[in-house]
Tab-separated table of C-alpha atoms in Angstrom:
chain	number	residue	atom	x	y	z
A	1	MET	CA	47.830	127.499	138.354
A	2	SER	CA	48.135	130.172	141.398
A	3	ALA	CA	50.459	132.419	142.302
A	4	ALA	CA	54.134	132.499	141.856
A	5	ASN	CA	57.431	132.007	143.441
A	6	SER	CA	59.257	132.619	146.682
A	7	THR	CA	62.472	134.441	145.569
A	8	PRO	CA	62.118	138.536	146.495
A	9	VAL	CA	62.795	140.314	143.513
A	10	SER	CA	65.181	142.678	145.164
A	11	ALA	CA	67.414	139.502	145.518
A	12	VAL	CA	67.458	138.634	141.683
A	13	SER	CA	70.645	140.088	139.524
A	14	LEU	CA	70.528	142.288	136.964
A	15	ALA	CA	71.615	139.479	134.595
A	16	ARG	CA	68.988	137.080	135.438
A	17	ARG	CA	66.077	139.935	135.553
A	18	ARG	CA	67.304	141.097	131.952
A	19	THR	CA	67.382	137.328	130.648
A	20	VAL	CA	63.889	136.643	131.840
A	21	ILE	CA	62.344	139.992	130.699
A	22	ASP	CA	63.854	140.151	127.385
A	23	ALA	CA	62.481	136.434	126.537
A	24	LEU	CA	58.905	137.574	127.595
A	25	ARG	CA	59.101	140.834	125.738
A	26	ARG	CA	59.603	138.763	122.670
A	27	GLY	CA	57.293	136.299	123.512
A	28	ALA	CA	59.533	133.471	123.935
A	29	VAL	CA	59.739	131.119	127.359
A	30	PRO	CA	63.364	132.417	128.729
A	31	GLU	CA	65.981	129.734	128.850
A	32	SER	CA	66.806	130.334	132.502
A	33	GLY	CA	65.146	131.968	135.635
A	34	LEU	CA	61.944	130.235	135.386
A	35	ASP	CA	61.986	130.073	138.917
A	36	LEU	CA	61.314	133.474	139.356
A	37	LEU	CA	57.753	132.759	137.496
A	38	ALA	CA	56.907	129.441	138.220
A	39	THR	CA	52.946	129.564	139.222
A	40	GLY	CA	51.008	126.478	140.711
A	41	LEU	CA	54.117	124.185	140.464
A	42	GLY	CA	54.307	123.716	144.107
A	43	ARG	CA	52.176	120.238	144.026
A	44	PHE	CA	54.837	118.984	141.494
A	45	GLU	CA	57.651	119.516	143.412
A	46	ALA	CA	58.121	116.777	145.958
A	47	ALA	CA	57.491	114.350	143.741
A	48	LEU	CA	59.746	115.510	140.771
A	49	ASP	CA	62.546	116.275	143.258
A	50	ALA	CA	62.202	112.641	144.648
A	51	GLU	CA	62.513	111.140	141.105
A	52	LEU	CA	65.388	113.282	140.342
A	53	ALA	CA	66.960	112.224	143.214
A	54	ALA	CA	66.617	108.522	142.326
A	55	VAL	CA	67.862	109.131	138.688
A	56	ALA	CA	71.025	110.569	140.387
A	57	SER	CA	71.405	107.454	142.382
A	58	GLY	CA	71.148	105.319	139.099
A	59	ALA	CA	67.773	104.797	138.371
A	60	SER	CA	66.058	106.120	135.150
A	61	VAL	CA	62.496	107.718	134.920
A	62	PHE	CA	59.944	108.285	132.073
A	63	LYS	CA	57.438	111.164	132.083
A	64	ALA	CA	54.607	112.404	129.900
A	65	VAL	CA	53.598	115.884	130.219
A	66	ARG	CA	50.011	116.835	128.845
A	67	GLY	CA	48.398	120.062	128.371
A	68	GLU	CA	46.867	122.359	125.927
A	69	TYR	CA	48.319	124.728	123.637
A	70	GLY	CA	49.335	127.774	125.883
A	71	SER	CA	49.352	125.802	129.261
A	72	GLY	CA	52.844	126.122	129.686
A	73	LYS	CA	54.205	122.709	128.596
A	74	THR	CA	57.674	124.047	127.504
A	75	PHE	CA	57.983	126.448	130.439
A	76	PHE	CA	57.193	123.372	133.033
A	77	THR	CA	59.921	121.237	131.103
A	78	ARG	CA	62.529	124.318	131.482
A	79	TRP	CA	61.800	124.740	134.700
A	80	LEU	CA	62.006	120.974	135.855
A	81	GLY	CA	65.360	121.248	133.748
A	82	GLU	CA	66.667	124.028	135.970
A	83	ARG	CA	66.419	122.349	139.014
A	84	ALA	CA	68.002	119.028	137.498
A	85	LYS	CA	70.837	121.523	136.539
A	86	ARG	CA	71.252	122.448	140.022
A	87	LEU	CA	71.526	119.004	140.760
A	88	ASN	CA	74.459	118.675	138.453
A	89	PHE	CA	72.674	117.246	135.489
A	90	ALA	CA	73.254	117.962	132.281
A	91	VAL	CA	70.206	118.755	130.224
A	92	ALA	CA	68.927	118.591	126.644
A	93	GLU	CA	65.650	120.174	125.110
A	94	ILE	CA	65.226	118.431	121.556
A	95	GLN	CA	61.880	119.771	119.249
A	96	VAL	CA	60.725	117.078	117.579
A	97	SER	CA	59.711	117.485	113.759
A	98	GLU	CA	58.988	115.634	110.669
A	99	THR	CA	61.646	117.163	108.855
A	100	GLU	CA	64.465	118.067	111.301
A	101	THR	CA	63.981	115.488	113.927
A	102	PRO	CA	61.789	112.648	113.312
A	103	LEU	CA	61.118	110.547	116.151
A	104	HIS	CA	61.538	107.396	113.892
A	105	ARG	CA	64.859	108.091	113.412
A	106	LEU	CA	66.588	107.923	116.724
A	107	GLU	CA	69.952	108.777	115.618
A	108	THR	CA	68.970	112.372	114.756
A	109	VAL	CA	66.849	112.579	118.140
A	110	TYR	CA	70.676	111.439	119.487
A	111	ARG	CA	72.378	114.025	117.341
A	112	ARG	CA	70.027	116.967	118.212
A	113	LEU	CA	70.713	115.466	122.013
A	114	THR	CA	74.363	116.086	121.594
A	115	GLU	CA	73.873	119.427	119.738
A	116	ARG	CA	71.791	120.612	122.581
A	117	LEU	CA	73.715	119.048	125.728
A	118	THR	CA	74.232	122.086	128.231
A	119	THR	CA	75.453	121.862	131.730
A	120	SER	CA	75.791	124.522	134.481
A	121	SER	CA	79.173	125.439	133.159
A	122	PHE	CA	78.687	125.202	129.519
A	123	PRO	CA	76.286	126.210	126.880
A	124	PRO	CA	75.132	123.937	124.039
A	125	SER	CA	77.065	121.880	122.421
A	126	ALA	CA	78.760	120.757	125.828
A	127	LEU	CA	79.626	117.415	124.538
A	128	ARG	CA	83.444	118.236	124.111
A	129	PRO	CA	83.967	119.684	127.576
A	130	VAL	CA	82.196	116.689	128.872
A	131	VAL	CA	84.394	114.105	127.015
A	132	ASP	CA	87.398	116.213	128.283
A	133	ALA	CA	86.278	116.182	131.588
A	134	TRP	CA	85.875	112.452	131.340
A	135	PHE	CA	89.590	111.968	130.084
A	136	TYR	CA	90.620	113.993	132.931
A	137	ALA	CA	88.917	111.844	135.354
A	138	LEU	CA	90.236	108.744	134.196
A	139	GLU	CA	93.505	110.104	134.115
A	140	GLU	CA	93.189	111.346	137.820
A	141	ASP	CA	91.584	108.074	138.683
A	142	ALA	CA	94.704	106.098	137.429
A	143	LEU	CA	97.366	108.286	138.856
A	144	ALA	CA	95.226	107.786	142.273
A	145	ALA	CA	95.738	104.060	141.663
A	146	GLY	CA	99.405	104.281	141.908
A	147	SER	CA	99.936	104.847	137.942
A	148	THR	CA	103.154	107.128	137.028
A	149	GLU	CA	103.614	109.193	133.934
A	150	ASP	CA	105.344	106.470	132.155
A	151	ASN	CA	102.387	104.138	132.037
A	152	LEU	CA	99.235	106.516	132.297
A	153	PRO	CA	97.912	106.125	128.829
A	154	SER	CA	98.054	102.493	129.153
A	155	GLU	CA	96.280	102.706	132.330
A	156	VAL	CA	93.842	104.965	130.723
A	157	GLU	CA	93.101	102.723	128.386
A	158	LYS	CA	92.307	100.128	130.670
A	159	LEU	CA	90.166	102.158	132.664
A	160	LEU	CA	88.300	103.103	129.634
A	161	THR	CA	87.576	99.526	128.516
A	162	ALA	CA	86.489	98.935	131.922
A	163	ARG	CA	83.920	101.708	132.289
A	164	LEU	CA	82.630	101.158	128.638
A	165	SER	CA	82.560	97.392	128.903
A	166	GLU	CA	78.638	97.197	129.060
A	167	VAL	CA	78.290	100.001	126.277
A	168	SER	CA	80.585	98.264	124.041
A	169	ARG	CA	78.622	95.059	124.268
A	170	HIS	CA	75.882	96.940	122.062
A	171	ALA	CA	77.898	100.047	120.650
A	172	PRO	CA	81.786	98.943	120.379
A	173	SER	CA	82.333	101.914	118.144
A	174	PHE	CA	81.545	104.203	121.021
A	175	ALA	CA	84.267	103.509	122.451
A	176	THR	CA	86.681	102.923	119.556
A	177	ALA	CA	85.803	106.868	118.802
A	178	LEU	CA	86.711	107.850	121.895
A	179	ARG	CA	90.399	106.378	121.458
A	180	GLY	CA	90.609	107.684	118.260
A	181	TYR	CA	89.696	111.067	119.588
A	182	ARG	CA	92.087	111.020	122.452
A	183	SER	CA	94.964	109.887	119.886
A	184	ALA	CA	94.203	112.434	117.612
A	185	LEU	CA	94.663	115.057	120.901
A	186	THR	CA	97.698	113.468	121.815
A	187	ASP	CA	99.367	113.686	117.994
A	188	GLY	CA	98.300	117.349	117.957
A	189	ASP	CA	95.481	116.869	115.142
A	190	GLU	CA	93.010	119.108	116.136
A	191	ALA	CA	90.887	118.413	112.851
A	192	THR	CA	90.976	114.916	113.227
A	193	ALA	CA	90.080	115.138	116.963
A	194	ALA	CA	87.268	117.473	116.101
A	195	ALA	CA	85.799	115.378	113.119
A	196	VAL	CA	85.951	112.254	115.639
A	197	LEU	CA	84.071	113.943	118.159
A	198	ALA	CA	81.254	114.991	115.500
A	199	TRP	CA	81.032	111.542	114.653
A	200	LEU	CA	80.766	110.461	118.276
A	201	GLY	CA	78.022	112.977	118.403
A	202	GLY	CA	75.945	111.260	115.687
A	203	GLN	CA	76.946	113.737	112.943
A	204	PRO	CA	76.453	112.451	109.518
A	205	HIS	CA	79.024	113.147	106.497
A	206	VAL	CA	82.123	112.917	108.717
A	207	ALA	CA	85.493	112.816	106.613
A	208	ALA	CA	86.381	109.149	105.797
A	209	ALA	CA	90.031	110.103	106.490
A	210	ALA	CA	88.820	110.985	109.947
A	211	ARG	CA	86.791	108.055	110.387
A	212	ARG	CA	89.739	105.617	109.140
A	213	SER	CA	92.054	107.382	111.711
A	214	ALA	CA	89.898	106.255	114.610
A	215	GLY	CA	88.805	102.971	113.048
A	216	VAL	CA	85.050	103.602	112.871
A	217	ARG	CA	83.110	102.905	109.788
A	218	GLY	CA	79.441	104.497	108.161
A	219	ASP	CA	77.349	106.486	110.016
A	220	LEU	CA	75.336	106.088	113.250
A	221	ASP	CA	72.064	104.234	112.670
A	222	HIS	CA	68.698	103.933	114.721
A	223	PHE	CA	69.820	100.881	116.813
A	224	GLY	CA	73.114	102.391	117.314
A	225	ALA	CA	71.740	105.305	118.937
A	226	PHE	CA	70.538	103.504	121.750
A	227	GLY	CA	74.112	102.326	122.548
A	228	PHE	CA	75.591	106.028	122.130
A	229	LEU	CA	73.115	107.032	124.609
A	230	GLN	CA	74.078	104.425	127.130
A	231	GLY	CA	77.653	105.466	126.495
A	232	LEU	CA	76.741	108.991	126.791
A	233	LEU	CA	75.287	108.391	130.242
A	234	THR	CA	78.530	106.645	131.115
A	235	VAL	CA	80.821	109.495	130.178
A	236	LEU	CA	78.467	112.127	131.773
A	237	ARG	CA	78.463	110.025	135.238
A	238	ASP	CA	82.436	109.204	135.402
A	239	SER	CA	82.771	113.253	134.336
A	240	GLY	CA	81.135	114.372	137.685
A	241	HIS	CA	77.583	114.662	136.184
A	242	ARG	CA	74.581	113.127	138.382
A	243	GLY	CA	72.347	112.492	135.149
A	244	LEU	CA	70.809	113.637	131.956
A	245	PHE	CA	67.759	115.459	131.581
A	246	VAL	CA	65.954	115.301	128.265
A	247	VAL	CA	63.065	116.772	126.649
A	248	LEU	CA	61.405	115.491	123.290
A	249	ASP	CA	59.139	118.595	122.882
A	250	GLU	CA	55.763	119.014	120.764
A	251	VAL	CA	55.702	115.172	120.232
A	252	GLU	CA	51.871	115.931	119.324
A	253	THR	CA	53.700	116.900	115.728
A	254	LEU	CA	53.620	112.996	114.928
A	255	GLN	CA	49.715	113.577	114.582
A	256	ARG	CA	50.549	115.199	111.160
A	257	VAL	CA	52.905	113.249	109.521
A	258	ARG	CA	52.173	110.306	107.204
A	259	SER	CA	50.591	107.527	108.744
A	260	ASP	CA	53.576	105.157	107.645
A	261	ALA	CA	56.205	107.571	109.244
A	262	ARG	CA	53.827	108.266	112.527
A	263	ASP	CA	53.509	104.446	113.073
A	264	LYS	CA	57.149	104.172	113.160
A	265	ALA	CA	57.638	107.033	115.291
A	266	LEU	CA	55.083	105.987	117.932
A	267	ASN	CA	56.936	102.529	117.794
A	268	ALA	CA	60.024	104.032	118.304
A	269	LEU	CA	58.731	106.082	121.343
A	270	ARG	CA	57.385	102.377	122.693
A	271	GLN	CA	60.745	101.052	122.273
A	272	LEU	CA	62.594	104.101	123.861
A	273	ILE	CA	59.861	104.037	127.003
A	274	ASP	CA	60.768	100.031	127.700
A	275	GLU	CA	64.341	100.816	127.123
A	276	VAL	CA	64.250	103.305	129.829
A	277	HIS	CA	62.144	101.216	132.367
A	278	SER	CA	64.368	98.191	131.772
A	279	GLY	CA	67.248	99.982	133.383
A	280	ARG	CA	69.367	99.828	130.159
A	281	PHE	CA	69.679	103.988	131.014
A	282	PRO	CA	70.608	104.554	134.638
A	283	GLY	CA	71.149	108.284	135.220
A	284	LEU	CA	68.322	109.438	132.408
A	285	TYR	CA	65.385	111.344	133.087
A	286	LEU	CA	63.419	111.503	129.881
A	287	VAL	CA	60.339	113.827	129.459
A	288	ILE	CA	57.960	114.099	126.374
A	289	THR	CA	55.339	116.758	125.883
A	290	GLY	CA	52.171	116.682	124.081
A	291	THR	CA	48.331	117.806	123.990
A	292	PRO	CA	45.656	115.729	125.264
A	293	ALA	CA	44.443	114.892	121.573
A	294	PHE	CA	47.762	113.452	121.050
A	295	TYR	CA	47.496	111.264	124.307
A	296	ASP	CA	43.598	110.484	123.597
A	297	GLY	CA	43.099	110.763	119.734
A	298	GLN	CA	43.431	107.672	117.295
A	299	GLN	CA	45.953	109.971	115.281
A	300	GLY	CA	48.541	109.534	118.487
A	301	VAL	CA	49.135	107.514	121.176
A	302	GLN	CA	45.879	105.444	120.823
A	303	ARG	CA	46.860	104.250	117.446
A	304	LEU	CA	49.558	101.813	119.475
A	305	ALA	CA	47.944	99.966	121.900
A	306	PRO	CA	51.020	98.986	123.704
A	307	LEU	CA	52.141	102.498	123.951
A	308	ALA	CA	48.435	103.587	125.237
A	309	GLN	CA	48.690	101.196	127.848
A	310	ARG	CA	52.244	102.185	128.997
A	311	LEU	CA	50.897	105.661	129.402
A	312	ALA	CA	47.772	105.072	130.518
A	313	THR	CA	46.755	107.660	133.472
A	314	ASP	CA	43.143	108.132	135.151
A	315	PHE	CA	42.122	111.813	134.658
A	316	THR	CA	38.594	111.463	135.652
A	317	THR	CA	39.102	112.921	138.866
A	318	ASP	CA	39.276	116.583	140.019
A	319	PRO	CA	42.730	117.803	138.851
A	320	ARG	CA	43.557	118.614	142.537
A	321	PHE	CA	43.862	115.186	143.178
A	322	ASP	CA	46.195	114.019	140.254
A	323	ASN	CA	48.985	111.963	141.029
A	324	PRO	CA	52.361	113.468	140.213
A	325	ARG	CA	54.057	110.250	140.618
A	326	ALA	CA	51.856	109.181	137.661
A	327	VAL	CA	53.564	108.479	133.998
A	328	GLN	CA	51.644	111.191	132.942
A	329	LEU	CA	51.328	114.716	134.378
A	330	ARG	CA	48.443	117.000	133.479
A	331	LEU	CA	48.959	120.795	133.450
A	332	PRO	CA	45.371	122.608	134.272
A	333	GLY	CA	46.643	125.840	132.507
A	334	PHE	CA	45.863	129.233	133.455
A	335	THR	CA	42.905	131.049	135.095
A	336	GLN	CA	41.798	134.549	134.994
A	337	GLU	CA	42.894	134.409	138.815
A	338	SER	CA	46.675	133.042	138.113
A	339	LEU	CA	46.948	134.973	134.889
A	340	VAL	CA	46.619	138.214	136.840
A	341	GLY	CA	48.899	136.879	139.707
A	342	LEU	CA	51.662	136.122	137.084
A	343	GLY	CA	51.345	139.642	135.477
A	344	VAL	CA	51.889	141.242	138.822
A	345	THR	CA	55.133	138.935	139.328
A	346	ILE	CA	56.739	140.187	135.886
A	347	ARG	CA	55.349	143.960	136.828
A	348	ASP	CA	57.245	143.742	140.058
A	349	LEU	CA	60.437	142.033	138.604
A	350	TYR	CA	60.439	144.733	136.092
A	351	ALA	CA	59.968	147.419	138.069
A	352	ALA	CA	63.114	146.003	140.717
A	353	GLY	CA	65.289	147.139	137.483
A	354	ALA	CA	63.331	150.018	136.018
A	355	GLY	CA	64.488	153.501	135.892
A	356	ALA	CA	61.239	154.849	137.408
A	357	PRO	CA	60.057	151.806	139.616
A	358	ASP	CA	57.527	154.027	141.614
A	359	ARG	CA	55.931	155.203	138.389
A	360	VAL	CA	55.605	151.455	136.653
A	361	LYS	CA	54.258	150.513	140.076
A	362	ALA	CA	51.553	153.295	140.091
A	363	LEU	CA	50.178	153.449	136.739
A	364	ALA	CA	50.403	149.604	136.353
A	365	ASP	CA	48.855	148.902	139.176
A	366	ASP	CA	47.055	145.369	140.142
A	367	ALA	CA	43.690	146.751	138.988
A	368	TYR	CA	45.339	147.680	135.304
A	369	VAL	CA	47.201	144.417	135.160
A	370	ALA	CA	43.850	142.437	135.808
A	371	ASP	CA	42.131	144.558	133.360
A	372	LEU	CA	45.031	143.928	130.624
A	373	ALA	CA	44.431	140.218	131.341
A	374	ARG	CA	40.976	140.342	130.632
A	375	ALA	CA	41.228	142.226	127.322
A	376	VAL	CA	43.889	139.811	125.927
A	377	GLY	CA	42.120	136.776	126.967
A	378	GLY	CA	38.764	138.531	125.094
A	379	ALA	CA	41.003	138.945	121.865
A	380	LEU	CA	41.646	135.446	122.201
A	381	GLY	CA	38.112	134.479	122.131
A	382	GLY	CA	37.778	134.020	125.942
A	383	LYS	CA	40.671	131.270	126.230
A	384	VAL	CA	42.532	132.493	128.877
A	385	GLY	CA	44.436	129.495	128.997
A	386	VAL	CA	46.157	130.314	125.797
A	387	ALA	CA	46.746	133.873	126.745
A	388	PRO	CA	49.934	134.109	128.966
A	389	ARG	CA	52.576	134.205	126.004
A	390	LEU	CA	50.882	137.179	124.571
A	391	PHE	CA	49.506	139.105	127.714
A	392	LEU	CA	53.090	139.138	128.846
A	393	LYS	CA	54.679	140.386	125.606
A	394	LYS	CA	51.828	143.323	125.674
A	395	LEU	CA	52.468	143.838	129.587
A	396	LEU	CA	56.211	144.223	129.067
A	397	GLY	CA	56.520	145.834	125.491
A	398	ASP	CA	53.611	147.957	125.140
A	399	VAL	CA	52.947	149.094	128.619
A	400	LEU	CA	55.883	148.667	131.273
A	401	ASP	CA	58.442	149.911	128.618
A	402	ARG	CA	56.722	152.716	127.954
A	403	ILE	CA	55.979	153.728	131.456
A	404	ASP	CA	59.512	153.427	132.372
A	405	GLN	CA	60.778	155.638	129.484
A	406	PHE	CA	58.244	158.064	129.025
A	407	GLU	CA	57.054	160.361	131.902
A	408	GLU	CA	54.000	161.764	130.638
A	409	PHE	CA	52.651	158.148	129.316
A	410	ASP	CA	49.710	156.723	131.096
A	411	PRO	CA	48.614	153.478	129.788
A	412	ARG	CA	44.735	153.943	130.783
A	413	GLN	CA	44.934	157.388	128.554
A	414	HIS	CA	47.288	156.773	125.770
A	415	TYR	CA	47.202	152.882	125.154
A	416	ARG	CA	44.664	150.646	123.181
A	417	LEU	CA	45.252	147.084	123.173
A	418	THR	CA	45.601	145.949	119.157
A	419	VAL	CA	46.149	142.136	118.342
A	420	ALA	CA	47.451	141.912	114.868
A	421	SER	CA	47.056	138.624	113.331
A	422	SER	CA	50.753	138.759	112.242
A	423	GLU	CA	52.011	138.332	115.763
A	424	LEU	CA	49.904	135.201	116.684
A	425	THR	CA	50.712	131.778	116.896
A	426	ASP	CA	48.523	129.665	114.498
A	427	VAL	CA	46.409	128.515	117.875
A	428	GLU	CA	45.855	131.994	118.756
A	429	ARG	CA	44.913	133.347	115.321
A	430	ASN	CA	42.230	130.395	115.361
A	431	LEU	CA	40.868	131.648	118.547
A	432	ALA	CA	41.269	135.392	117.431
A	433	ALA	CA	39.452	134.606	114.173
A	434	ALA	CA	36.498	133.632	116.473
A	435	THR	CA	36.210	137.141	117.864
A	436	SER	CA	34.361	139.618	115.300
A	437	ALA	CA	36.832	142.781	116.670
A	438	ASP	CA	40.418	143.239	114.941
A	439	ASP	CA	40.768	145.631	118.065
A	440	VAL	CA	40.237	145.188	121.570
A	441	GLU	CA	39.983	148.456	123.588
A	442	LEU	CA	40.450	148.534	127.160
A	443	ASP	CA	37.141	149.385	128.919
A	444	LEU	CA	38.525	151.078	131.969
């Protein structure tokens, strides 16, 4: 990847700067502000923006992102999610895991989706604001069509039935639950309204009295989740949102589950892809992320031939000529040059809000940032592609913060890079174990 963003650091607000810096200092991917850090993603922008525009017009898109650990898959999907949110999409990021969110139980995936649902105006879970906005939109449409206050409830009911007619063919309980939610609000029964909305969001163990009041039974199942997702897309569209951007992150964890659960999960993924391509989910942009081993190995996608066929993409050519319109996108990962470029960008972003900006830039100059990047890469067995998280964490927490706070601190004299096993991820730890040194000193 190559250099970074087009936003001048001087134009970045204090809040955005703090959000980005605080997350990187913790070794995490920021939830927002990723446009400030985007490196080497320009070649994807035109194709992805075109796909987002198509989804906003009623199409649906499935995309698979592949990259080694540390190549920036989470960063990429959050960056793309930010672009979607600027187009007034709702966004949800879901971590796939055997215990918390098994992919073969789509009712659980749907539940996590509603829990993580966010919009440009509301943090997770934005399900209730979205549903409330939908009913408000129905009322406004009814009034615009000539309804009076007296017959407004019945006209809203007619609109609800009409808008959800297609959804009700597959999941009639979705519309029934919405009616129950509105009825409970009208009666001033907040507890029942909240319980019914929780059931609509796929939550299990909702009180039986609330379910009876709304006219629904049981809990959402695997097949019902498709209908509920269809219903959610309808509600989002009618409440002013142009689409829904969903990420299923770390799908490669399927390789570590029992073989029977893995086969069910792979088939569920195949089903989901087919439903997206069939046009059942207009307004949905669905992304999965995984490692090359997941896409190419016999414990992953290749285990199910129909799924492998749907995801097949040619990566035998030079990465420079990868097709960003293909079903799979390859993230090439960081090089030494791009890692240094990212470090310089972060240094400048930090300095713009620092108490001693000139000292920060002078003591952590480009040459020092390059030396630190090489040292961190060396501590991880020379695997530069895995280094960004640890490098930025060290740069911010160990170097820039100290320069800014302590006038006498000079990183070339007073700092020695030390990488403790406890601060590494499993992948980083395995790479570090390949080197013989516990501490890696900067040779300056």
